[in-house]
Structure formats: structure tokens, C-alpha cells
mmCIF file of C-alpha atoms in Angstrom:
data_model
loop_
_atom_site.group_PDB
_atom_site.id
_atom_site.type_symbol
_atom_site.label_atom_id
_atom_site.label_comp_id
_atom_site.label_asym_id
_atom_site.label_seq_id
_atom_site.Cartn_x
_atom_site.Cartn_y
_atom_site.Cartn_z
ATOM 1 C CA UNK E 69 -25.173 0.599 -4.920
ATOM 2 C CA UNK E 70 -21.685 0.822 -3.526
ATOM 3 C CA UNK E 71 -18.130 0.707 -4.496
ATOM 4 C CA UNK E 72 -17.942 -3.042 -3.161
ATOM 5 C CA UNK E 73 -21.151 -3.951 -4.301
ATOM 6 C CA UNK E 74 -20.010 -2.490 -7.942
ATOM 7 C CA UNK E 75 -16.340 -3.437 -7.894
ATOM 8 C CA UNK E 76 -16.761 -6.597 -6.505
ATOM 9 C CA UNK E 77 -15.213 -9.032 -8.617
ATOM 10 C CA UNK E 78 -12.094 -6.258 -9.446
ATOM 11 C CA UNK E 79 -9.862 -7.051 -5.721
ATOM 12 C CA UNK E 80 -7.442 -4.493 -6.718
ATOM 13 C CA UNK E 81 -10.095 -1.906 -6.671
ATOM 14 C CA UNK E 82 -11.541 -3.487 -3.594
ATOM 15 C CA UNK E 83 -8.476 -3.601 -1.789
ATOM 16 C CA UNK E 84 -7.150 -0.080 -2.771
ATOM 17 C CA UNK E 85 -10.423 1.678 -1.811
ATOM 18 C CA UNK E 86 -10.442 -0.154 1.409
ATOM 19 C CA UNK E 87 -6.870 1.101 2.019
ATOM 20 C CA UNK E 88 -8.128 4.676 1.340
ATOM 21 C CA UNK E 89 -10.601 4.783 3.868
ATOM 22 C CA UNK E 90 -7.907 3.451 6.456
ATOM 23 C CA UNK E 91 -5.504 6.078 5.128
ATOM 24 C CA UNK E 92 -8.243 8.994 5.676
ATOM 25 C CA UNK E 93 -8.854 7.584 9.265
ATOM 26 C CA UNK E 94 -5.227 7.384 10.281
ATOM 27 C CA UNK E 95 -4.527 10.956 8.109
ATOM 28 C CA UNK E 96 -7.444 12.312 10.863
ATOM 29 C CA UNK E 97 -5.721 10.876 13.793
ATOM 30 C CA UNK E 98 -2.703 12.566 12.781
ATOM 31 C CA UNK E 99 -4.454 16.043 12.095
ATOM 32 C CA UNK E 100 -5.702 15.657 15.616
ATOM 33 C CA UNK E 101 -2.258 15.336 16.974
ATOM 34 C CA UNK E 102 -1.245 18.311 14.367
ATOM 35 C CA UNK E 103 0.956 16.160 12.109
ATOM 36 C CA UNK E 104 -0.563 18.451 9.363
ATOM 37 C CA UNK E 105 2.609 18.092 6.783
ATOM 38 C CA UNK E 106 2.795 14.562 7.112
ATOM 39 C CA UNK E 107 -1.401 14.079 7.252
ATOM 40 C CA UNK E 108 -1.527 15.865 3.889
ATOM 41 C CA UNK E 109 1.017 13.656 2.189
ATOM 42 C CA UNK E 110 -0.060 10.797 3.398
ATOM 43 C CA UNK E 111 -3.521 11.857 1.991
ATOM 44 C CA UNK E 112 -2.912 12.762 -1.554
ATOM 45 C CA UNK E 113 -0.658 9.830 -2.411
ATOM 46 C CA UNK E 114 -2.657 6.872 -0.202
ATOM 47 C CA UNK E 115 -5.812 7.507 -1.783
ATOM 48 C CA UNK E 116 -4.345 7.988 -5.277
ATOM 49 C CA UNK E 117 -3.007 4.746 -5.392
ATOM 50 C CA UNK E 118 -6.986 3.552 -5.535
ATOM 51 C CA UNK E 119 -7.571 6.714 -7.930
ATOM 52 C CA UNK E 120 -5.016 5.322 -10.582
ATOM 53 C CA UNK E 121 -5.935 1.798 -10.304
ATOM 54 C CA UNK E 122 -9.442 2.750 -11.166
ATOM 55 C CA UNK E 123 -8.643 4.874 -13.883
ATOM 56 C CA UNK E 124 -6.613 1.992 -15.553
ATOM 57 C CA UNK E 125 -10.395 0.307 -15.934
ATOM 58 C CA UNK E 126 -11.066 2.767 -18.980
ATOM 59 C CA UNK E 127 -7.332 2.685 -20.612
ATOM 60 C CA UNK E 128 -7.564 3.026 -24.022
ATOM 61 C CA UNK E 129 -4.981 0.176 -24.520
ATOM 62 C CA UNK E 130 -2.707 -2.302 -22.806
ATOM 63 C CA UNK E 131 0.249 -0.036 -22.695
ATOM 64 C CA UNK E 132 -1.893 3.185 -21.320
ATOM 65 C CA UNK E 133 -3.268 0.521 -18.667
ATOM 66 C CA UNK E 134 0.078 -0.745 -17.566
ATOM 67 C CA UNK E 135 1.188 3.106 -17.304
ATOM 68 C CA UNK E 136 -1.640 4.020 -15.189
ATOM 69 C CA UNK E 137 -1.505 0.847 -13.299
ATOM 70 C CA UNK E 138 2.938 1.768 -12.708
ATOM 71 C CA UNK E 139 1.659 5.392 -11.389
ATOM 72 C CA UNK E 140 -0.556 3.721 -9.035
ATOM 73 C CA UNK E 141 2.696 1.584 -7.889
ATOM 74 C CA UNK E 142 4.402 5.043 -8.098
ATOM 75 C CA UNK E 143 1.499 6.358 -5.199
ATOM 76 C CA UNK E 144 2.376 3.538 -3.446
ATOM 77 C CA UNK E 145 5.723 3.999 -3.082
ATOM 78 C CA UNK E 146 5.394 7.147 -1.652
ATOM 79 C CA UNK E 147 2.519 6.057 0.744
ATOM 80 C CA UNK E 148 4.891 3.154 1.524
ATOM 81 C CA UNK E 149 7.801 6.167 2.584
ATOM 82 C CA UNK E 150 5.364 8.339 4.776
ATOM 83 C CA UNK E 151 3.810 5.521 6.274
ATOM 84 C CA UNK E 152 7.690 3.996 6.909
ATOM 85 C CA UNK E 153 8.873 7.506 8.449
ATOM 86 C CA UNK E 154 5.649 7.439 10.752
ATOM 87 C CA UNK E 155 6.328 3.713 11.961
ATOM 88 C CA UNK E 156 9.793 4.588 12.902
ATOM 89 C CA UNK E 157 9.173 8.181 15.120
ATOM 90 C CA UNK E 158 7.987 7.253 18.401
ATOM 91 C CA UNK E 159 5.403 10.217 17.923
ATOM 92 C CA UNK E 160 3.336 8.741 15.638
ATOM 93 C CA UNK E 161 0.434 6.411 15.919
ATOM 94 C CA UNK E 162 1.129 2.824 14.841
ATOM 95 C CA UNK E 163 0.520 2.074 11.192
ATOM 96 C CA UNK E 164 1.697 -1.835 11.084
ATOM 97 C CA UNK E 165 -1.896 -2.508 9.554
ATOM 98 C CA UNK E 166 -1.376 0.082 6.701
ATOM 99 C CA UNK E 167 2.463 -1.597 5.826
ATOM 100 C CA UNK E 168 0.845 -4.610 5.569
ATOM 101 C CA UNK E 169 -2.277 -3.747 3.336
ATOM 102 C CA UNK E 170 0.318 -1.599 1.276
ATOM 103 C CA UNK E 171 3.023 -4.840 0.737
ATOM 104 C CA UNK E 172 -0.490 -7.027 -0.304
ATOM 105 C CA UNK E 173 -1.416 -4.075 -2.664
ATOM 106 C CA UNK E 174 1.854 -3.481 -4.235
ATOM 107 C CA UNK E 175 2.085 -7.424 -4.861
ATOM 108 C CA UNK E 176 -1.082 -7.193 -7.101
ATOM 109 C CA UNK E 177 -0.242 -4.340 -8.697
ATOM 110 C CA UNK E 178 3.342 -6.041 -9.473
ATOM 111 C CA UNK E 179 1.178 -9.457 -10.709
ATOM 112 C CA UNK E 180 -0.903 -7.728 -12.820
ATOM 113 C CA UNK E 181 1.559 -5.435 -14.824
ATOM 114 C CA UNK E 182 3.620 -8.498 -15.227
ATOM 115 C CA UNK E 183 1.080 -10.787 -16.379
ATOM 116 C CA UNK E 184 -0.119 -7.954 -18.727
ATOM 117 C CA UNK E 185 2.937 -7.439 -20.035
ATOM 118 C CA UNK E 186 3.126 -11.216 -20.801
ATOM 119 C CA UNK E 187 -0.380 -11.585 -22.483
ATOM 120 C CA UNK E 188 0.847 -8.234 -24.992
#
């Protein structure tokens, strides 16, 4: 069985594993062109965000979901800044794709915190 197949009615954890493969193929294309510092940022907080949002599945209640859920938005941000600071050095490899996938994920994370937040 994989992720997909296991996750697939959860589109946040779809959508944020997704992302993490994209982020590990666009952190390689960056180690090839020895953008090491930036690679390795890009890494730890762009798969995390996935990380988090899969750890909120076993919070043990609404307010330990919404704070794992707000340090996946916290990943995010971050990604959001590395992959910003790479989209606007002429150096870099285009990451348009990645802004975009980030903006949809952010959105859900954003709906679901305040609809859980709503339903407490």
C-alpha cells in the first residue's frame, strides 16, 4: 500500500506529501548546482510541513491538533521564504510550480484551523 492509496481521502496529507517529493527533486537540482545552504533549508522545512500535518492525525485533542496543524503553517512559511529568495536570484532554477502548490497548501491549512476552531 502507499501513502496515496492510504491517505486518500485526507487532501492535506495528499497534497503536502506530493509537495515533498517536488521539494526533494528541486532541493537535488540545487545540490547539483552547489546551492548546498539553500538545498538544506529548503529540505528540512518543505518536507516538514507534510511531517506536521500528519502528526496532527494522532493529536490528543482539538487544541494539540490546531497547534500541530499552525507549526505545519509555521514550515510553510519558511518554505514559502526560501522558495521566494530562489524565484527572485537569476541563479536559481524556476520554482513557480512550488509557490503555487505552497499558496494551495497554506489555504487548507488556514480552512481547516479556522473551521476547527469554529466547531470547538
Amino acid at each position: 500500500m502507499t501513502f496515496n492509496e492510504k491517505y486518500k481521502d485526507y487532501v492535506l496529507l495528499i497534497k503536502t506529501f506530493d509537495f515533498a517529493f517536488k521539494i526533494i527533486d528541486y532541493t537535488e537540482e540545487l545540490q547539483e548546482k552547489k546551492k548546498f545552504v539553500i538545498a538544506n533549508q529548503l529540505l528540512k522545512s518543505g518536507t516538514s510541513i507534510g511531517a506536521n500535518s500528519k502528526e496532527s492525525q494522532n493529536a490528543e485533542s482539538k487544541a494539540d491538533f490546531i497547534h500541530k496543524l499552525k507549526i505545519a503553517i509555521k514550515e510553510a512559511d519558511e518554505t514559502e521564504y526560501w522558495l521566494f529568495l530562489c524565484n527572485a536570484h537569476q541563479a536559481y532554477p524556476d520554482c513557480e510550480v512550488l509557490l503555487n502548490d505552497l499558496s494551495e497548501i497554506l489555504r487548507i491549512l488556514n480552512k481547516i484551523i479556522s473551521t476547527t476552531k469554529l466547531n470547538n
